Short mmCIF file of C-alpha atoms in Angstrom, two decimals:
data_model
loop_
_atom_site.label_atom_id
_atom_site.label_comp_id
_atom_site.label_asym_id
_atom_site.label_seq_id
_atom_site.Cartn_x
_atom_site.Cartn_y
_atom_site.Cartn_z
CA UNK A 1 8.49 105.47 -32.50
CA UNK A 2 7.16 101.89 -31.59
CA UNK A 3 4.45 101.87 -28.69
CA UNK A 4 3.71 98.83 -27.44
CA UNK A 5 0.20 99.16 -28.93
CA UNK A 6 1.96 98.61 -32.55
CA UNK A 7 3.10 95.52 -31.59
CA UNK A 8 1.55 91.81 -32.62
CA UNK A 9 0.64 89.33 -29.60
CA UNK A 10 3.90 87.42 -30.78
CA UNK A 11 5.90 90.44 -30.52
CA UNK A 12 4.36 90.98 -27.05
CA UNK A 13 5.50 87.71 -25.68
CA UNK A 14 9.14 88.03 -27.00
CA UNK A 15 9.23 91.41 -25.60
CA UNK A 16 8.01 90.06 -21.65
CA UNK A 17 10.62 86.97 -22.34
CA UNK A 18 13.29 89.89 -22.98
CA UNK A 19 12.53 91.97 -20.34
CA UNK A 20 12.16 88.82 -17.92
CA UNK A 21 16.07 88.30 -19.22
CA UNK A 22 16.75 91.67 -18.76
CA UNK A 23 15.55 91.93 -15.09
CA UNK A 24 17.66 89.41 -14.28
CA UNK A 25 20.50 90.26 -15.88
CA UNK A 26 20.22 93.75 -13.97
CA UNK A 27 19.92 91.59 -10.68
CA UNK A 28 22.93 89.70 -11.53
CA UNK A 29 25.23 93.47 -12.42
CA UNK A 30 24.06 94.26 -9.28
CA UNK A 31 25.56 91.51 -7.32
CA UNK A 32 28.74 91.36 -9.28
CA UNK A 33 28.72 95.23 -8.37
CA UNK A 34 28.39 94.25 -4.62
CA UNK A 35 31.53 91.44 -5.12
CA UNK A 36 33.92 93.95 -6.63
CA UNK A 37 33.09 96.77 -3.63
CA UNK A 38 33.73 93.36 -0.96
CA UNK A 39 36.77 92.20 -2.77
CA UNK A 40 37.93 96.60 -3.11
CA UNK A 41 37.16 96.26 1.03
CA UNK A 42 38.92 92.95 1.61
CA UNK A 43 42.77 94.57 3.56
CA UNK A 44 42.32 94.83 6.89
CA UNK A 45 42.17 98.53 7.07
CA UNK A 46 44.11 98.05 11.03
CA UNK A 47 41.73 101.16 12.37
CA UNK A 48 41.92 102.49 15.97
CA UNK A 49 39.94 100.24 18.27
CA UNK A 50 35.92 100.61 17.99
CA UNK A 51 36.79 101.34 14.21
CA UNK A 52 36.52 99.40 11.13
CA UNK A 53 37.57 96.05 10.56
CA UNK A 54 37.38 92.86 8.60
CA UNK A 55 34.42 90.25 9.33
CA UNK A 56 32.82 87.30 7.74
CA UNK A 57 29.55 88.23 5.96
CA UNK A 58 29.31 84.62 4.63
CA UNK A 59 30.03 81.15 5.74
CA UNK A 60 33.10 78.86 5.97
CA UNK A 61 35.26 79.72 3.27
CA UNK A 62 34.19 82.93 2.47
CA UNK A 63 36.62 86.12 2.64
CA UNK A 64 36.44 88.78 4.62
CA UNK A 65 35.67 92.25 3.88
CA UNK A 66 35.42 95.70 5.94
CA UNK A 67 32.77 95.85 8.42
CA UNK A 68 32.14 100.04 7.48
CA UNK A 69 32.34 100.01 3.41
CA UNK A 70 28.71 98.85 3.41
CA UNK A 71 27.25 101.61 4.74
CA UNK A 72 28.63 103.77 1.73
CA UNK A 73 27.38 100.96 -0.46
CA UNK A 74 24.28 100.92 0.90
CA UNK A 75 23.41 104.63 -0.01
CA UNK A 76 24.65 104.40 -3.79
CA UNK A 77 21.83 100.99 -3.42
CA UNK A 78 19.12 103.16 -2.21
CA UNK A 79 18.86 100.43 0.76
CA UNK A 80 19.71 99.88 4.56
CA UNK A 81 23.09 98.87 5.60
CA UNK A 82 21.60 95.80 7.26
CA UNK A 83 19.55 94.74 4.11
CA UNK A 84 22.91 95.48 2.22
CA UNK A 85 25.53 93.05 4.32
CA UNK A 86 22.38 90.13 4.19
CA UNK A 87 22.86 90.58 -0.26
CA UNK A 88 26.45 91.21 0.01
CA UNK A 89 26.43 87.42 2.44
CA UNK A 90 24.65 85.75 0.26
CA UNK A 91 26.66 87.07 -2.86
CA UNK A 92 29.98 85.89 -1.18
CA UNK A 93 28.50 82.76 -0.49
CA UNK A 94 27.31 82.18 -4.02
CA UNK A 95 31.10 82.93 -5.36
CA UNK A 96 32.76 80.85 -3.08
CA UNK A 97 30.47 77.96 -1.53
CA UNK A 98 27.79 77.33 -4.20
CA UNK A 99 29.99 77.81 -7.43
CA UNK A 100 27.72 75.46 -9.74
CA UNK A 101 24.84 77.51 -8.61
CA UNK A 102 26.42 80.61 -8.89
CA UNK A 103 27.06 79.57 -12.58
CA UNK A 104 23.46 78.95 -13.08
CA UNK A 105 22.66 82.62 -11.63
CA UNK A 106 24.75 84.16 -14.58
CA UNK A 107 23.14 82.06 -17.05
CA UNK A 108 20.11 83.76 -15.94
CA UNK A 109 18.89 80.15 -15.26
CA UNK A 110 18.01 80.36 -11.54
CA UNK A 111 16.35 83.85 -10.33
CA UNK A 112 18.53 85.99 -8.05
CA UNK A 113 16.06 85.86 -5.41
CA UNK A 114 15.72 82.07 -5.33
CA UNK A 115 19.94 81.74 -5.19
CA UNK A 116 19.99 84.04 -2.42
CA UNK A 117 17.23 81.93 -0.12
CA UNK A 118 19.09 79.05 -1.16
CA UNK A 119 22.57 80.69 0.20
CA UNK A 120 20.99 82.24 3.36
CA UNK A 121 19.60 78.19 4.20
CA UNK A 122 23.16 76.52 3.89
CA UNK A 123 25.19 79.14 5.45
CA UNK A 124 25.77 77.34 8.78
CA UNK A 125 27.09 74.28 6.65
CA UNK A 126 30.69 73.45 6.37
CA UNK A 127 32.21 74.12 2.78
CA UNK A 128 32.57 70.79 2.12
CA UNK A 129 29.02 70.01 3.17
CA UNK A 130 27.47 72.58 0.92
CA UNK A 131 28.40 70.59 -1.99
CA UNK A 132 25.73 68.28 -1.69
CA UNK A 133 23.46 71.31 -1.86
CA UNK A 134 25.14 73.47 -4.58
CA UNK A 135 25.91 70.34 -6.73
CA UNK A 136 22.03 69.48 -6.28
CA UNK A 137 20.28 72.60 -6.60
CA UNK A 138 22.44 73.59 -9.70
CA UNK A 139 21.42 70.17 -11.54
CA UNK A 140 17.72 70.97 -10.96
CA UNK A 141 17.57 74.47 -12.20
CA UNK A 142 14.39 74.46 -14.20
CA UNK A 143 12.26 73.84 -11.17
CA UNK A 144 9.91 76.10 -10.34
CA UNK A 145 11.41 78.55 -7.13
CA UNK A 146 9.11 76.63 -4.45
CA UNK A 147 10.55 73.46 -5.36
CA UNK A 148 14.46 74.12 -5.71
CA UNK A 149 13.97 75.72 -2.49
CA UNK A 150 12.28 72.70 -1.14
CA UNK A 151 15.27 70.48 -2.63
CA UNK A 152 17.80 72.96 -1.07
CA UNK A 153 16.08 72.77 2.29
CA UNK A 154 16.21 68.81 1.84
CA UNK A 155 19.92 68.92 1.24
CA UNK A 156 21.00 71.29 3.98
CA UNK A 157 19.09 68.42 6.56
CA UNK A 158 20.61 65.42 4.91
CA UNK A 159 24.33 66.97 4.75
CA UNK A 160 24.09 67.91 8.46
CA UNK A 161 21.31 65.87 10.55
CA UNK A 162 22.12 66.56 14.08
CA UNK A 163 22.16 70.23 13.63
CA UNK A 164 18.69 69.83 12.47
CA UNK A 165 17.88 67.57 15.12
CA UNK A 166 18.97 70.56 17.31
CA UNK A 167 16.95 73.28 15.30
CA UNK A 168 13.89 71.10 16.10
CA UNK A 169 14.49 70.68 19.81
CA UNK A 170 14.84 74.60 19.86
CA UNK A 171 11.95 75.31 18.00
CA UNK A 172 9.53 72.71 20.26
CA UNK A 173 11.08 74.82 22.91
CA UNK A 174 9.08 77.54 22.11
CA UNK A 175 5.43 75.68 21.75
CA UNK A 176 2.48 77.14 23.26
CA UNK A 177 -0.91 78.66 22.69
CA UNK A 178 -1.16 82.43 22.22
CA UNK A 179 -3.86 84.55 22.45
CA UNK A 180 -3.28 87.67 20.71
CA UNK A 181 -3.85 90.92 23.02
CA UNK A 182 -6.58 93.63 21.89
CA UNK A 183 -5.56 96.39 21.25
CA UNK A 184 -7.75 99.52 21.75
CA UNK A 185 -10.25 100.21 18.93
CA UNK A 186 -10.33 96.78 18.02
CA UNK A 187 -13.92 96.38 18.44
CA UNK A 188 -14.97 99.13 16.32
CA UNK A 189 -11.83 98.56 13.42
CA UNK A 190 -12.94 98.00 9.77
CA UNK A 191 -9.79 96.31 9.02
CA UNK A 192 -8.87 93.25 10.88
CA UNK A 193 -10.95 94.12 13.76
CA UNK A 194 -12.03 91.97 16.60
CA UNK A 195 -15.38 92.65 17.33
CA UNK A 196 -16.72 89.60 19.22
CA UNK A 197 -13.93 87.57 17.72
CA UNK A 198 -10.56 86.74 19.58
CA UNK A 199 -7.65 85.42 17.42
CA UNK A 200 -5.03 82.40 18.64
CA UNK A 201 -2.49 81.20 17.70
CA UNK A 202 -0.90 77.66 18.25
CA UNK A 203 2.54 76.43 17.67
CA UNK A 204 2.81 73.08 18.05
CA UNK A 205 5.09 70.20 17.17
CA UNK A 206 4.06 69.10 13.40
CA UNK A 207 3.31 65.70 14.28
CA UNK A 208 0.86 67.18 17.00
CA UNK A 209 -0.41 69.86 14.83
CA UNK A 210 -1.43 67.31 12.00
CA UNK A 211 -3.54 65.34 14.81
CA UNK A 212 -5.05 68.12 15.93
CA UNK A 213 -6.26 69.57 12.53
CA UNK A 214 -7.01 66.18 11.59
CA UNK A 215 -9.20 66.09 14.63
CA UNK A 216 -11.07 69.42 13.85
CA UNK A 217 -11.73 68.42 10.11
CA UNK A 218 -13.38 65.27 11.28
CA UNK A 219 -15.52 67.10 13.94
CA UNK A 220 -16.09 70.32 11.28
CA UNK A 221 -17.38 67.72 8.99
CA UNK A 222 -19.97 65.98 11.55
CA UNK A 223 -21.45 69.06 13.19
CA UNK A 224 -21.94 70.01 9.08
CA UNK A 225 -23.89 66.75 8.59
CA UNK A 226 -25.76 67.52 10.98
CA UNK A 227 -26.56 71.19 10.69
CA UNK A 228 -29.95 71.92 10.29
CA UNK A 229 -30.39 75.56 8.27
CA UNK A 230 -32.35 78.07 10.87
CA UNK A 231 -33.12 80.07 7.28
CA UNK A 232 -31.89 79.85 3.50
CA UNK A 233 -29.04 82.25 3.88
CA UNK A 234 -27.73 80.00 6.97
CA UNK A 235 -25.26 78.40 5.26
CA UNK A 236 -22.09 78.28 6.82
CA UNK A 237 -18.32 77.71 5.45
CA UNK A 238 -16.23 74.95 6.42
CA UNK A 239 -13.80 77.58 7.84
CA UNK A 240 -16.88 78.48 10.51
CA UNK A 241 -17.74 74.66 10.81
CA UNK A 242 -13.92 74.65 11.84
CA UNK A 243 -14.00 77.34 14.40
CA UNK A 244 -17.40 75.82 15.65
CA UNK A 245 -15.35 72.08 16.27
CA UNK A 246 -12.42 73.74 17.91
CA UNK A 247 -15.26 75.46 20.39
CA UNK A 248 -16.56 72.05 21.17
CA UNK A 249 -13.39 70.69 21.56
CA UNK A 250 -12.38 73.20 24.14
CA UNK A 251 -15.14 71.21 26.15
CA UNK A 252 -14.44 67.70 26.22
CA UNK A 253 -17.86 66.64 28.14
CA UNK A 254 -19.69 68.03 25.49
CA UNK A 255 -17.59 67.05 22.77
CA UNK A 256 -18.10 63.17 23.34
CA UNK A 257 -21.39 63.70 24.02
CA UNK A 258 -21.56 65.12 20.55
CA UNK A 259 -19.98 62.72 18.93
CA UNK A 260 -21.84 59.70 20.68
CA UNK A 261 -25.11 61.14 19.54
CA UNK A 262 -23.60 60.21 16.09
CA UNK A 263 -23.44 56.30 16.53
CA UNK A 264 -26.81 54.59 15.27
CA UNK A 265 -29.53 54.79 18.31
CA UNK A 266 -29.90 50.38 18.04
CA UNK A 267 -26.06 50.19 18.53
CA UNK A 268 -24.76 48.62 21.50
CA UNK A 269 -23.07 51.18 23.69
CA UNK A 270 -19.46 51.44 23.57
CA UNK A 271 -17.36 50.13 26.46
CA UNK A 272 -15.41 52.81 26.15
CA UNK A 273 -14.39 55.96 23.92
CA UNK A 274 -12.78 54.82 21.08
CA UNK A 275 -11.30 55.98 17.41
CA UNK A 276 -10.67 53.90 14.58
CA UNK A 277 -6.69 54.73 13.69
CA UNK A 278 -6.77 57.00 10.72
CA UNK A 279 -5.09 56.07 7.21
CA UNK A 280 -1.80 56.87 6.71
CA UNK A 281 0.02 56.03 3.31
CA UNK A 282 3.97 56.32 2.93
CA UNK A 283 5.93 56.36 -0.28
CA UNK A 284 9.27 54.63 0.00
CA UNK A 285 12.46 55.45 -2.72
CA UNK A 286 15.23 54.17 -2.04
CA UNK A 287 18.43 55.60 -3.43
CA UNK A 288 21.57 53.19 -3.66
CA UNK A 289 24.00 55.36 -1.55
CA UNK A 290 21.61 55.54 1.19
CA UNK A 291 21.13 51.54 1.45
CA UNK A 292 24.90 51.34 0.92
CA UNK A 293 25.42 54.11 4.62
CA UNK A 294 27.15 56.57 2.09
CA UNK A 295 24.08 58.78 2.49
CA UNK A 296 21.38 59.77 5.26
CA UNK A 297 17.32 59.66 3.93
CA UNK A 298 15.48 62.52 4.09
CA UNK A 299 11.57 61.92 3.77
CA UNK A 300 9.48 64.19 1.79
CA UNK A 301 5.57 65.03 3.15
CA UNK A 302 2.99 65.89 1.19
CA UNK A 303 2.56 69.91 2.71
CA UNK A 304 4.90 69.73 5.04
CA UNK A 305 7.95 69.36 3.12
CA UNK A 306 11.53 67.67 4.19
CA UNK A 307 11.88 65.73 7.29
CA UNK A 308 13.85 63.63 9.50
CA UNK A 309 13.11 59.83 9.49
CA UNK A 310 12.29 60.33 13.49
CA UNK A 311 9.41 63.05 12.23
CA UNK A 312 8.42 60.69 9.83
CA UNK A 313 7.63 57.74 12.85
CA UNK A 314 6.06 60.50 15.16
CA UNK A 315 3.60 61.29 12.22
CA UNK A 316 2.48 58.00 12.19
CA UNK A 317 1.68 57.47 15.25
CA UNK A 318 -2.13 56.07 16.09
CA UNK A 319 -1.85 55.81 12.25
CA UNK A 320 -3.08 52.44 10.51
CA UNK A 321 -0.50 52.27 7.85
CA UNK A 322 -1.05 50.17 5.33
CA UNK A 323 1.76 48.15 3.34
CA UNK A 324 1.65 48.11 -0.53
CA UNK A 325 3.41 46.79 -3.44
CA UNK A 326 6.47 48.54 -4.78
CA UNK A 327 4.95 51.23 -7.27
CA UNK A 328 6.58 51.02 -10.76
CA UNK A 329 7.01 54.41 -11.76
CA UNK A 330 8.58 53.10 -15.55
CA UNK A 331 5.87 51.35 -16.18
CA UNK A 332 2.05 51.87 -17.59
CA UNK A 333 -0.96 50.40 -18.18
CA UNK A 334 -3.99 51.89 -20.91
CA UNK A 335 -7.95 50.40 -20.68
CA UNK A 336 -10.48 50.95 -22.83
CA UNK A 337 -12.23 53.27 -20.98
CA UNK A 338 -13.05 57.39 -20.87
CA UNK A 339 -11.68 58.22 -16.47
CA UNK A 340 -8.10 57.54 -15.73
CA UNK A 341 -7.74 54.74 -13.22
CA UNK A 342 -7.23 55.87 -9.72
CA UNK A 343 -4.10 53.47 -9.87
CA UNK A 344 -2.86 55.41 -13.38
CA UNK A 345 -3.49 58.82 -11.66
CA UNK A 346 -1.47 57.87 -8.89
CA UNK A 347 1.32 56.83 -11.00
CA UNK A 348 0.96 59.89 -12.60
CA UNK A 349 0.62 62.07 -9.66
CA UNK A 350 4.41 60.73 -8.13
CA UNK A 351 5.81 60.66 -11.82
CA UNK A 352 5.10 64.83 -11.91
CA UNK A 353 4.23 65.94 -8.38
CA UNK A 354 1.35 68.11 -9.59
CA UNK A 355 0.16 70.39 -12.45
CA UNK A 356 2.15 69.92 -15.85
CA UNK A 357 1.15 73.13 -17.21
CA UNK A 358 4.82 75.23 -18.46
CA UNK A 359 5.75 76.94 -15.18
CA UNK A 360 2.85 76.15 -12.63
CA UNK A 361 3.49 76.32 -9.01
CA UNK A 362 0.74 73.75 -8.00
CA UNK A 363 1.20 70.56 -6.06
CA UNK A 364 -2.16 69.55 -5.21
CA UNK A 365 -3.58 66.16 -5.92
CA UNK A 366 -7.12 68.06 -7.05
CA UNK A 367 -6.53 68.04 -10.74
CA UNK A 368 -7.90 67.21 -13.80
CA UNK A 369 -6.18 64.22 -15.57
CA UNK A 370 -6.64 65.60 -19.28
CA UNK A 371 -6.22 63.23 -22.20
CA UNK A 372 -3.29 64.90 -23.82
CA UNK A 373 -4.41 63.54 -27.31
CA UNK A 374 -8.15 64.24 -27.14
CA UNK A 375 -10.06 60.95 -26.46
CA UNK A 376 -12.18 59.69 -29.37
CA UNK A 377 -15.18 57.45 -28.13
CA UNK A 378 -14.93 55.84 -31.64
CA UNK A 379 -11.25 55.50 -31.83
CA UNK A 380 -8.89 52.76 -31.15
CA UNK A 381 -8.89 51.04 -27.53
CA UNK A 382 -6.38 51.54 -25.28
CA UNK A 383 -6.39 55.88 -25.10
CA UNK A 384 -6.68 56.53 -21.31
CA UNK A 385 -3.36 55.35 -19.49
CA UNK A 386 0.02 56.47 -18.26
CA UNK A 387 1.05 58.14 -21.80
CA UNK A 388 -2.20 59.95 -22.50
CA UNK A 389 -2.44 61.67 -19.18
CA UNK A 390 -1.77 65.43 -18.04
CA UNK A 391 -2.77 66.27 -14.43
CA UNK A 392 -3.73 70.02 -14.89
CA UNK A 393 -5.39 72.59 -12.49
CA UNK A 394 -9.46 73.56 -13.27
CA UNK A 395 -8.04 76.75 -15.32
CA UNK A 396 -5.10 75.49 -17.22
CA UNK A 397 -7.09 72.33 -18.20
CA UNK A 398 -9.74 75.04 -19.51
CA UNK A 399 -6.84 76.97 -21.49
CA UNK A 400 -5.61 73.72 -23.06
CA UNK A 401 -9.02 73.12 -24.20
CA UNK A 402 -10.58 76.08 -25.24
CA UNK A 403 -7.46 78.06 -26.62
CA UNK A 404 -5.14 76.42 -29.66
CA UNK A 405 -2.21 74.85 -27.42
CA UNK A 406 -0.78 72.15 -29.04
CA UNK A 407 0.28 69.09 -26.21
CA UNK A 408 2.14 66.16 -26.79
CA UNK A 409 3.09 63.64 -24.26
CA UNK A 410 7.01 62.56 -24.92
CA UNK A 411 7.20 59.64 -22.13
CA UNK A 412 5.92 59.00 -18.81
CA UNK A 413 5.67 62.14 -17.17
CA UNK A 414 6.93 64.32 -20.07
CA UNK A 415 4.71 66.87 -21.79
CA UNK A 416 5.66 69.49 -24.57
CA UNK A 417 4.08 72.51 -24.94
CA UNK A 418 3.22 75.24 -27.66
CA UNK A 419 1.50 78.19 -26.72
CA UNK A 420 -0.85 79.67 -29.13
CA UNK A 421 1.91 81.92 -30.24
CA UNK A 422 4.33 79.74 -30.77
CA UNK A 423 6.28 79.46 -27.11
CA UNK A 424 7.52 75.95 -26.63
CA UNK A 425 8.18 74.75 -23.07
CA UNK A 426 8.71 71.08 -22.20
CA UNK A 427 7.84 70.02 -18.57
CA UNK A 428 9.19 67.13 -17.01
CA UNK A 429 10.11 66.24 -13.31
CA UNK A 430 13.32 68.44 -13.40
CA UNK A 431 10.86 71.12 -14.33
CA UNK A 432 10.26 73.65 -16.99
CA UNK A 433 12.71 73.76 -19.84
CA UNK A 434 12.27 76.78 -22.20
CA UNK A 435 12.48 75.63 -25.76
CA UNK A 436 14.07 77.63 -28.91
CA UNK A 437 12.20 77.00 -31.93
CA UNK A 438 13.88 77.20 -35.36
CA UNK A 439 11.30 78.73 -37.92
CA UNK A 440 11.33 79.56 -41.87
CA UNK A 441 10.56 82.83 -42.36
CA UNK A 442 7.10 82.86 -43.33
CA UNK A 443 6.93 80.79 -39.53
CA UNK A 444 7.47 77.34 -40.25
CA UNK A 445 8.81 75.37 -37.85
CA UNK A 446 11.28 73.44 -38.38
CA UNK A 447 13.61 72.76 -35.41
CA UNK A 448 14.28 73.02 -32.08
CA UNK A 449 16.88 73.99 -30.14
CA UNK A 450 17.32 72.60 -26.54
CA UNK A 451 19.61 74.26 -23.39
CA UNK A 452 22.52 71.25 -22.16
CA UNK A 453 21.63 69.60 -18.85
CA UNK A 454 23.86 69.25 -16.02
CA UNK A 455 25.19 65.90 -15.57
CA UNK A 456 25.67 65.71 -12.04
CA UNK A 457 29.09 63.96 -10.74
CA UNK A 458 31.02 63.78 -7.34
CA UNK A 459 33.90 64.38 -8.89
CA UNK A 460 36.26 67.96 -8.91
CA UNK A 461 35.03 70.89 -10.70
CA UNK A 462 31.72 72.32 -12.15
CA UNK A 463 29.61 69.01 -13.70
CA UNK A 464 29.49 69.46 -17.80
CA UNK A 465 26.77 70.37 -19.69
CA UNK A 466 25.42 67.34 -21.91
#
């Protein structure tokens, strides 16, 4: 008998690949279990008042089934009834409102978990809103889960705006600072005690919760310019710098004293407080339907995610906002020079959205911009630009160095990958596309063979595979 122990590192990685395939598979019996119970449960079963009955698990369009099967369901699942009716929702909505998406789910293309977020977020839409979203979401299936939620999330506020307009007005109904009660033992607790400490908690509107942490950086970072160590261990986090800002705010005297002690002791005094506007910079893309009225814009913010056009102007408020060219994202520039212009990385940065490594979750702009073909101070001129540049996290850019990955760049923000075993990935801004090589048999490779895209159409049916 084979033990895993017998097995090569290649052997290793084709077994995880199969068993990722065969998770999912198991994920995907299990809901097509679930439909075929519903669909068993779907004739009114006319029982004495207070009994059983039909209802609508799902959203517009969706069948009905009996109210009482689950419950019988639910034991042979090992779950709760209410857990089970929230799966066996989101498995009638996949079926009948997101059928592109539900085809991806059986291709083992989009994880079951990801399809069922996506469902549970576009419920309250009208079938024929939920197009937008399944036709979307189904196009960009190699995305990583974070971001085909995002795009989901985007497409259930652009198909219906005022309802989101109303989930924000509910949601600033409920603002308010909360300090959380003690409870007793607190003070003496190991584990998330509060001895000497008091946690709060704010919930704010987002455009008022950016100014204030904005606000609390920029204080955090003057009282640690001018911290003056008591002994050689005093050295204090910026989380502690954060907590000591938000103390000083809580007293305004002392917090403009504070920061007028900053200003340079021959400067005129102020005539009166004053702050200069902060920086703001906004991306504009413009899609044809939406500058023809066929389609409402939805913004995008950097950790903040989808928004309104309205939350958009709120954030800039007391913002200096400065107006640049149109950015050409099909176009690049090299130089003859080792560091990646600040105007190539930013290219770069809105070309990919963050780390190009095969499968990485990471959006932020603190990367490494790695010379996919190794730079060579005595080669030819022109190596550092827009096709010789992979933003990659500290660690992957360490892995891609150090370990025998072989990278090549295929356009303007599209990178393949082989793994030191031979896994080839290509990343590109519709994500990570797993690759099938075609090898001799003493390993060669020769070919490869690469999955059909959706090409995504308004018109009836599911969009064909090119």
């Amino acid at each position: 008998m084979t033990t895993l122990g017998d097995l090569s590192a290649a052997e290793l990685l084709a077994a995880e690949e199969s068993g990722v395939r065969l998770k999912r598979q198991a994920e995907v019996d299990g809901l097509l279990r679930l439909l075929a119970w519903c669909d068993l449960h779907s004739v009114d079963p006319q029982g004495r008042p207070g009994g059983d009955r039909l209802v609508r698990l799902g959203g517009e369009g969706t069948p009905e089934t009996s109210e009482l099967c689950l419950a019988e369901f639910a034991v042979a699942s090992h779950a709760g009834w209410i857990a089970t009716s929230h799966r066996a929702a989101a498995a009638l909505d996949l079926r009948h409102r997101l059928p592109r998406l539900w085809e991806r789910v059986q291709r083992l293309d989009v994880e079951v978990w990801v399809a069922r977020k996506i469902a549970d977020l576009s419920r309250k839409l009208s079938r024929a809103a939920v197009e937008i979203v399944d036709i979307s979401v189904a196009a960009a299936r190699d995305l990583t889960p974070g971001k085909l939620i995002e795009l989901a999330e985007a497409r259930v506020i652009e198909a219906d705006p005022a309802a989101h307009r109303e989930r924000i007005a509910a949601e600033e109904a409920r603002i308010g600072v909360f300090a959380r009660r003690r409870r007793p033992g607190d003070a003496v607790v190991d584990i998330d005690g509060q001895a000497g400490v008091q946690p709060i908690t704010l919930r704010l509107p987002t455009a008022g919760a950016v100014e204030f942490t904005t606000s609390v950086d920029e204080v955090a970072r003057a009282l640690a310019d001018q911290h003056v160590p008591d002994a050689e261990d005093d050295v204090p986090t910026m989380d502690q710098f954060r907590a000591h800002a938000v103390e000083l705010l809580a007293d305004p005297y002392a917090a403009v004293r504070f920061l007028e002690g900053l200003r340079e002791p021959e400067a005129p005094p102020a005539p009166a407080p004053t702050r200069a506007p902060r920086k703001a910079t906004l991306y504009v893309h413009l899609d044809a339907a939406v500058l023809a009225g066929f389609a409402t814009g939805v913004a995008r913010v950097e950790d903040l995610g989808p928004m309104l056009l309205e939350q958009v102007a709120a954030l800039l408020r007391h913002r200096s906002v400065a107006l640049r060219p149109v950015i050409d994202l099909n176009a690049g520039a090299s130089v003859d020079a080792y560091e990646h212009p600040a105007a190539c990385k930013e290219r770069t940065h809105l070309r990919t959205g963050g780390d190009v490594f095969p499968h990485s979750t990471s959006r932020t702009r603190r990367l490494d911009h790695d010379h996919v073909t190794p730079y060579d101070k005595d080669g030819p001129p022109g190596q550092t630009g827009d096709l010789n540049d992979a933003p990659l996290t500290r660690r992957h850019h360490r892995a891609k160095t150090h370990l025998p990955y072989r990278t090549r760049q295929l356009g303007l923000g599209a990178y393949r990958w082989e793994t030191p075993h031979g896994l080839l990935r290509v990343v590109s801004r519709y994500g990570t596309t797993a690759v099938e090589p075609v090898r001799m048999g003493d390993g060669t490779l020769v070919g490869e063979v690469y999955a059909g895209r959706y090409d995504v159409r308004d018109d009836v049916g599911a969009p064909a595979a090119i």
